């Protein structure tokens, strides 16, 4: 997920963002978008969840780990789900986030670190990727994706390369597979 939240935001708020593209074409999926992952090794560990079940009002907090697993199932035909793990982290409102592209600064604006807090004095949180594995591109119909979505996928694969390559042996089958799997997507012009 590529969005920020103010502290004390419950998980169900984000479920709408994950389903938006499917809802726009009259589709949905019948499971939650995410759930807690933690110390007791339960598959669906609370206390939080990201789902349409509005009864769970547990707020997302820095340090929580959650799954991100939107999908689509066409009963009797096929199903697809991409599942990753995310950590909820504090947004550091300084030049490091600007350099990383997390915060976009318009010309003439001061960096957020020099600006005042929100009027409510709240801090912001964001999702940080924990899972670093390429997304299988041969399952993607790029004609259905926007340029922004393709850019996100290419940036994700670049991040996977940067973080995983140092852990692999040069010339190994794993390295070869990773480099091939993380190549930029060929776009239809």
PDB file of C-alpha atoms in Angstrom:
ATOM      1  CA  UNK A   1       0.000   0.000   0.000  1.00  0.00           C
ATOM      2  CA  UNK A   2       1.291   3.419  -0.904  1.00  0.00           C
ATOM      3  CA  UNK A   3      -0.454   5.732   1.532  1.00  0.00           C
ATOM      4  CA  UNK A   4       0.096   7.553   4.768  1.00  0.00           C
ATOM      5  CA  UNK A   5      -2.155   7.650   7.798  1.00  0.00           C
ATOM      6  CA  UNK A   6      -2.425   9.750  10.879  1.00  0.00           C
ATOM      7  CA  UNK A   7      -1.841   7.965  14.143  1.00  0.00           C
ATOM      8  CA  UNK A   8      -4.940   6.290  15.598  1.00  0.00           C
ATOM      9  CA  UNK A   9      -6.384   5.300  12.188  1.00  0.00           C
ATOM     10  CA  UNK A  10      -8.156   1.903  12.282  1.00  0.00           C
ATOM     11  CA  UNK A  11      -7.260  -0.706   9.656  1.00  0.00           C
ATOM     12  CA  UNK A  12     -10.688  -0.888   8.014  1.00  0.00           C
ATOM     13  CA  UNK A  13     -10.090   2.596   6.571  1.00  0.00           C
ATOM     14  CA  UNK A  14      -7.454   1.166   4.193  1.00  0.00           C
ATOM     15  CA  UNK A  15      -9.568  -1.685   2.898  1.00  0.00           C
ATOM     16  CA  UNK A  16     -11.398   0.723   0.589  1.00  0.00           C
ATOM     17  CA  UNK A  17      -8.119   1.791  -1.074  1.00  0.00           C
ATOM     18  CA  UNK A  18      -7.214  -1.824  -1.843  1.00  0.00           C
ATOM     19  CA  UNK A  19     -10.620  -2.606  -3.369  1.00  0.00           C
ATOM     20  CA  UNK A  20     -11.105   0.635  -5.311  1.00  0.00           C
ATOM     21  CA  UNK A  21      -9.897  -0.607  -8.719  1.00  0.00           C
ATOM     22  CA  UNK A  22     -12.036  -3.736  -8.533  1.00  0.00           C
ATOM     23  CA  UNK A  23     -15.094  -1.834  -7.329  1.00  0.00           C
ATOM     24  CA  UNK A  24     -14.783   0.512 -10.308  1.00  0.00           C
ATOM     25  CA  UNK A  25     -15.455  -2.469 -12.626  1.00  0.00           C
ATOM     26  CA  UNK A  26     -18.109  -4.102 -10.432  1.00  0.00           C
ATOM     27  CA  UNK A  27     -15.854  -6.746  -8.847  1.00  0.00           C
ATOM     28  CA  UNK A  28     -14.771  -7.535  -5.283  1.00  0.00           C
ATOM     29  CA  UNK A  29     -13.021 -10.201  -3.239  1.00  0.00           C
ATOM     30  CA  UNK A  30     -14.531 -12.040  -0.310  1.00  0.00           C
ATOM     31  CA  UNK A  31     -11.693 -11.871   2.164  1.00  0.00           C
ATOM     32  CA  UNK A  32      -9.928  -9.249   4.207  1.00  0.00           C
ATOM     33  CA  UNK A  33      -7.072  -7.277   2.703  1.00  0.00           C
ATOM     34  CA  UNK A  34      -4.704  -7.764   5.616  1.00  0.00           C
ATOM     35  CA  UNK A  35      -4.230  -9.092   9.117  1.00  0.00           C
ATOM     36  CA  UNK A  36      -1.703  -8.930  11.870  1.00  0.00           C
ATOM     37  CA  UNK A  37       1.386 -11.116  11.918  1.00  0.00           C
ATOM     38  CA  UNK A  38       3.275 -11.443  15.146  1.00  0.00           C
ATOM     39  CA  UNK A  39       4.836 -13.211  18.057  1.00  0.00           C
ATOM     40  CA  UNK A  40       2.385 -16.066  18.617  1.00  0.00           C
ATOM     41  CA  UNK A  41       2.782 -17.328  15.025  1.00  0.00           C
ATOM     42  CA  UNK A  42      -0.940 -17.379  14.414  1.00  0.00           C
ATOM     43  CA  UNK A  43      -1.976 -17.109  10.764  1.00  0.00           C
ATOM     44  CA  UNK A  44      -4.371 -14.242  11.461  1.00  0.00           C
ATOM     45  CA  UNK A  45      -2.959 -12.579  14.530  1.00  0.00           C
ATOM     46  CA  UNK A  46      -4.630  -9.492  15.917  1.00  0.00           C
ATOM     47  CA  UNK A  47      -5.392  -7.221  17.310  1.00  0.00           C
ATOM     48  CA  UNK A  48      -5.706  -5.255  14.058  1.00  0.00           C
ATOM     49  CA  UNK A  49      -6.974  -6.131  10.612  1.00  0.00           C
ATOM     50  CA  UNK A  50      -7.478  -4.437   7.272  1.00  0.00           C
ATOM     51  CA  UNK A  51     -10.868  -5.643   6.128  1.00  0.00           C
ATOM     52  CA  UNK A  52     -14.433  -4.500   5.480  1.00  0.00           C
ATOM     53  CA  UNK A  53     -15.370  -5.702   8.969  1.00  0.00           C
ATOM     54  CA  UNK A  54     -15.920  -2.301  10.523  1.00  0.00           C
ATOM     55  CA  UNK A  55     -16.299  -3.809  13.990  1.00  0.00           C
ATOM     56  CA  UNK A  56     -12.523  -4.043  14.428  1.00  0.00           C
ATOM     57  CA  UNK A  57     -11.632  -0.516  15.433  1.00  0.00           C
ATOM     58  CA  UNK A  58      -8.109  -1.370  16.614  1.00  0.00           C
ATOM     59  CA  UNK A  59      -5.828   1.418  15.418  1.00  0.00           C
ATOM     60  CA  UNK A  60      -2.680   0.790  13.420  1.00  0.00           C
ATOM     61  CA  UNK A  61       0.469   1.589  15.395  1.00  0.00           C
ATOM     62  CA  UNK A  62       4.136   1.957  14.596  1.00  0.00           C
ATOM     63  CA  UNK A  63       5.856  -1.434  14.856  1.00  0.00           C
ATOM     64  CA  UNK A  64       2.836  -3.517  13.864  1.00  0.00           C
ATOM     65  CA  UNK A  65       3.305  -6.005  11.034  1.00  0.00           C
ATOM     66  CA  UNK A  66       0.406  -6.637   8.696  1.00  0.00           C
ATOM     67  CA  UNK A  67      -0.205  -8.664   5.588  1.00  0.00           C
ATOM     68  CA  UNK A  68      -1.252  -6.963   2.358  1.00  0.00           C
ATOM     69  CA  UNK A  69      -3.146  -9.493   0.276  1.00  0.00           C
ATOM     70  CA  UNK A  70      -5.749  -8.158  -2.112  1.00  0.00           C
ATOM     71  CA  UNK A  71      -6.954 -10.615  -4.730  1.00  0.00           C
ATOM     72  CA  UNK A  72      -9.711 -11.624  -7.076  1.00  0.00           C
ATOM     73  CA  UNK A  73     -11.513 -14.935  -7.470  1.00  0.00           C
ATOM     74  CA  UNK A  74     -13.799 -15.819 -10.363  1.00  0.00           C
ATOM     75  CA  UNK A  75     -15.695 -18.758  -8.860  1.00  0.00           C
ATOM     76  CA  UNK A  76     -15.051 -21.977 -10.769  1.00  0.00           C
ATOM     77  CA  UNK A  77     -12.499 -20.377 -13.102  1.00  0.00           C
ATOM     78  CA  UNK A  78      -9.452 -18.861 -11.403  1.00  0.00           C
ATOM     79  CA  UNK A  79      -8.142 -16.838  -8.519  1.00  0.00           C
ATOM     80  CA  UNK A  80      -5.162 -14.626  -7.882  1.00  0.00           C
ATOM     81  CA  UNK A  81      -3.737 -13.082  -4.760  1.00  0.00           C
ATOM     82  CA  UNK A  82      -0.498 -11.199  -4.236  1.00  0.00           C
ATOM     83  CA  UNK A  83       0.547 -11.323  -0.607  1.00  0.00           C
ATOM     84  CA  UNK A  84       3.270  -9.278   1.052  1.00  0.00           C
ATOM     85  CA  UNK A  85       4.117  -8.263   4.585  1.00  0.00           C
ATOM     86  CA  UNK A  86       4.355  -4.621   5.651  1.00  0.00           C
ATOM     87  CA  UNK A  87       5.548  -2.893   8.794  1.00  0.00           C
ATOM     88  CA  UNK A  88       3.813   0.217  10.038  1.00  0.00           C
ATOM     89  CA  UNK A  89       6.488   2.835  10.663  1.00  0.00           C
ATOM     90  CA  UNK A  90       6.693   6.477  11.689  1.00  0.00           C
ATOM     91  CA  UNK A  91       7.094   8.976   8.883  1.00  0.00           C
ATOM     92  CA  UNK A  92      10.303  10.829   9.454  1.00  0.00           C
ATOM     93  CA  UNK A  93       9.552  14.226   8.075  1.00  0.00           C
ATOM     94  CA  UNK A  94      12.998  15.278   7.000  1.00  0.00           C
ATOM     95  CA  UNK A  95      15.393  15.399   4.105  1.00  0.00           C
ATOM     96  CA  UNK A  96      15.981  11.613   4.044  1.00  0.00           C
ATOM     97  CA  UNK A  97      12.345  11.034   3.113  1.00  0.00           C
ATOM     98  CA  UNK A  98      12.542  13.771   0.499  1.00  0.00           C
ATOM     99  CA  UNK A  99      15.642  12.226  -1.068  1.00  0.00           C
ATOM    100  CA  UNK A 100      13.974   8.815  -1.087  1.00  0.00           C
ATOM    101  CA  UNK A 101      10.970  10.248  -2.916  1.00  0.00           C
ATOM    102  CA  UNK A 102       8.632   9.529  -0.002  1.00  0.00           C
ATOM    103  CA  UNK A 103       7.746  13.195   0.332  1.00  0.00           C
ATOM    104  CA  UNK A 104       7.295  15.279  -2.800  1.00  0.00           C
ATOM    105  CA  UNK A 105       8.337  18.894  -2.393  1.00  0.00           C
ATOM    106  CA  UNK A 106       7.081  21.518  -4.808  1.00  0.00           C
ATOM    107  CA  UNK A 107       9.545  24.166  -5.959  1.00  0.00           C
ATOM    108  CA  UNK A 108       9.864  26.860  -3.326  1.00  0.00           C
ATOM    109  CA  UNK A 109       8.377  24.752  -0.498  1.00  0.00           C
ATOM    110  CA  UNK A 110      10.370  24.164   2.640  1.00  0.00           C
ATOM    111  CA  UNK A 111      11.133  20.571   3.639  1.00  0.00           C
ATOM    112  CA  UNK A 112       8.440  19.154   5.960  1.00  0.00           C
ATOM    113  CA  UNK A 113      10.923  18.993   8.855  1.00  0.00           C
ATOM    114  CA  UNK A 114      10.870  22.792   8.925  1.00  0.00           C
ATOM    115  CA  UNK A 115       7.089  23.045   8.785  1.00  0.00           C
ATOM    116  CA  UNK A 116       4.832  22.918  11.811  1.00  0.00           C
ATOM    117  CA  UNK A 117       2.940  19.803  12.831  1.00  0.00           C
ATOM    118  CA  UNK A 118      -0.613  19.295  11.673  1.00  0.00           C
ATOM    119  CA  UNK A 119      -3.091  21.515  13.539  1.00  0.00           C
ATOM    120  CA  UNK A 120      -4.107  18.444  15.531  1.00  0.00           C
ATOM    121  CA  UNK A 121      -0.459  17.757  16.437  1.00  0.00           C
ATOM    122  CA  UNK A 122      -0.688  14.205  15.058  1.00  0.00           C
ATOM    123  CA  UNK A 123       2.181  12.187  13.761  1.00  0.00           C
ATOM    124  CA  UNK A 124       1.968  10.289  10.501  1.00  0.00           C
ATOM    125  CA  UNK A 125       2.588   6.615   9.809  1.00  0.00           C
ATOM    126  CA  UNK A 126       3.225   4.722   6.592  1.00  0.00           C
ATOM    127  CA  UNK A 127       3.678   1.171   5.376  1.00  0.00           C
ATOM    128  CA  UNK A 128       7.234  -0.125   4.829  1.00  0.00           C
ATOM    129  CA  UNK A 129       7.743  -3.232   2.702  1.00  0.00           C
ATOM    130  CA  UNK A 130       9.138  -6.289   4.481  1.00  0.00           C
ATOM    131  CA  UNK A 131       8.685  -8.906   1.761  1.00  0.00           C
ATOM    132  CA  UNK A 132      11.323  -8.587  -0.947  1.00  0.00           C
ATOM    133  CA  UNK A 133      10.431 -11.006  -3.738  1.00  0.00           C
ATOM    134  CA  UNK A 134       9.648 -10.164  -7.361  1.00  0.00           C
ATOM    135  CA  UNK A 135       6.044 -10.119  -8.520  1.00  0.00           C
ATOM    136  CA  UNK A 136       5.507 -12.668 -11.297  1.00  0.00           C
ATOM    137  CA  UNK A 137       5.283 -10.500 -14.431  1.00  0.00           C
ATOM    138  CA  UNK A 138       4.088 -13.197 -16.827  1.00  0.00           C
ATOM    139  CA  UNK A 139       0.758 -13.118 -14.996  1.00  0.00           C
ATOM    140  CA  UNK A 140       0.308  -9.386 -15.661  1.00  0.00           C
ATOM    141  CA  UNK A 141      -1.759  -7.967 -18.508  1.00  0.00           C
ATOM    142  CA  UNK A 142       0.045  -4.649 -18.856  1.00  0.00           C
ATOM    143  CA  UNK A 143      -2.748  -3.292 -21.057  1.00  0.00           C
ATOM    144  CA  UNK A 144      -4.907  -3.162 -17.915  1.00  0.00           C
ATOM    145  CA  UNK A 145      -2.342  -1.180 -15.924  1.00  0.00           C
ATOM    146  CA  UNK A 146      -1.785   2.556 -15.779  1.00  0.00           C
ATOM    147  CA  UNK A 147       1.630   4.132 -16.307  1.00  0.00           C
ATOM    148  CA  UNK A 148       1.725   4.960 -12.578  1.00  0.00           C
ATOM    149  CA  UNK A 149       1.065   1.301 -11.680  1.00  0.00           C
ATOM    150  CA  UNK A 150       3.776   0.102 -14.066  1.00  0.00           C
ATOM    151  CA  UNK A 151       6.182   2.702 -12.637  1.00  0.00           C
ATOM    152  CA  UNK A 152       5.393   1.452  -9.110  1.00  0.00           C
ATOM    153  CA  UNK A 153       6.067  -2.159 -10.159  1.00  0.00           C
ATOM    154  CA  UNK A 154       9.388  -1.241 -11.799  1.00  0.00           C
ATOM    155  CA  UNK A 155      10.398   0.760  -8.689  1.00  0.00           C
ATOM    156  CA  UNK A 156       9.422  -2.155  -6.431  1.00  0.00           C
ATOM    157  CA  UNK A 157      11.537  -4.561  -8.486  1.00  0.00           C
ATOM    158  CA  UNK A 158      14.461  -2.121  -8.369  1.00  0.00           C
ATOM    159  CA  UNK A 159      14.133  -1.983  -4.570  1.00  0.00           C
ATOM    160  CA  UNK A 160      14.079  -5.804  -4.422  1.00  0.00           C
ATOM    161  CA  UNK A 161      17.295  -5.902  -6.460  1.00  0.00           C
ATOM    162  CA  UNK A 162      19.035  -3.325  -4.286  1.00  0.00           C
ATOM    163  CA  UNK A 163      18.167  -5.137  -1.063  1.00  0.00           C
ATOM    164  CA  UNK A 164      18.541  -8.783  -2.094  1.00  0.00           C
ATOM    165  CA  UNK A 165      21.497  -8.793  -4.549  1.00  0.00           C
ATOM    166  CA  UNK A 166      24.057  -8.161  -1.753  1.00  0.00           C
ATOM    167  CA  UNK A 167      22.815 -11.341  -0.059  1.00  0.00           C
ATOM    168  CA  UNK A 168      23.359 -13.596  -3.087  1.00  0.00           C
ATOM    169  CA  UNK A 169      26.461 -15.131  -4.607  1.00  0.00           C
ATOM    170  CA  UNK A 170      27.487 -13.554  -7.928  1.00  0.00           C
ATOM    171  CA  UNK A 171      26.680 -15.868 -10.857  1.00  0.00           C
ATOM    172  CA  UNK A 172      24.506 -18.191  -8.761  1.00  0.00           C
ATOM    173  CA  UNK A 173      21.216 -19.529 -10.155  1.00  0.00           C
ATOM    174  CA  UNK A 174      19.405 -17.471  -7.497  1.00  0.00           C
ATOM    175  CA  UNK A 175      21.168 -14.284  -8.630  1.00  0.00           C
ATOM    176  CA  UNK A 176      20.396 -15.008 -12.295  1.00  0.00           C
ATOM    177  CA  UNK A 177      16.725 -15.656 -11.489  1.00  0.00           C
ATOM    178  CA  UNK A 178      16.444 -12.494  -9.403  1.00  0.00           C
ATOM    179  CA  UNK A 179      18.018 -10.230 -12.029  1.00  0.00           C
ATOM    180  CA  UNK A 180      15.783 -11.710 -14.763  1.00  0.00           C
ATOM    181  CA  UNK A 181      12.661 -11.451 -12.593  1.00  0.00           C
ATOM    182  CA  UNK A 182      13.329  -7.808 -11.722  1.00  0.00           C
ATOM    183  CA  UNK A 183      13.884  -6.489 -15.251  1.00  0.00           C
ATOM    184  CA  UNK A 184      11.806  -3.470 -16.196  1.00  0.00           C
ATOM    185  CA  UNK A 185       8.476  -4.258 -17.786  1.00  0.00           C
ATOM    186  CA  UNK A 186       8.308  -3.992 -21.559  1.00  0.00           C
ATOM    187  CA  UNK A 187       5.560  -1.489 -22.215  1.00  0.00           C
ATOM    188  CA  UNK A 188       3.253  -1.395 -25.191  1.00  0.00           C
ATOM    189  CA  UNK A 189       3.603   1.880 -27.051  1.00  0.00           C
TER     190      UNK A 189
END
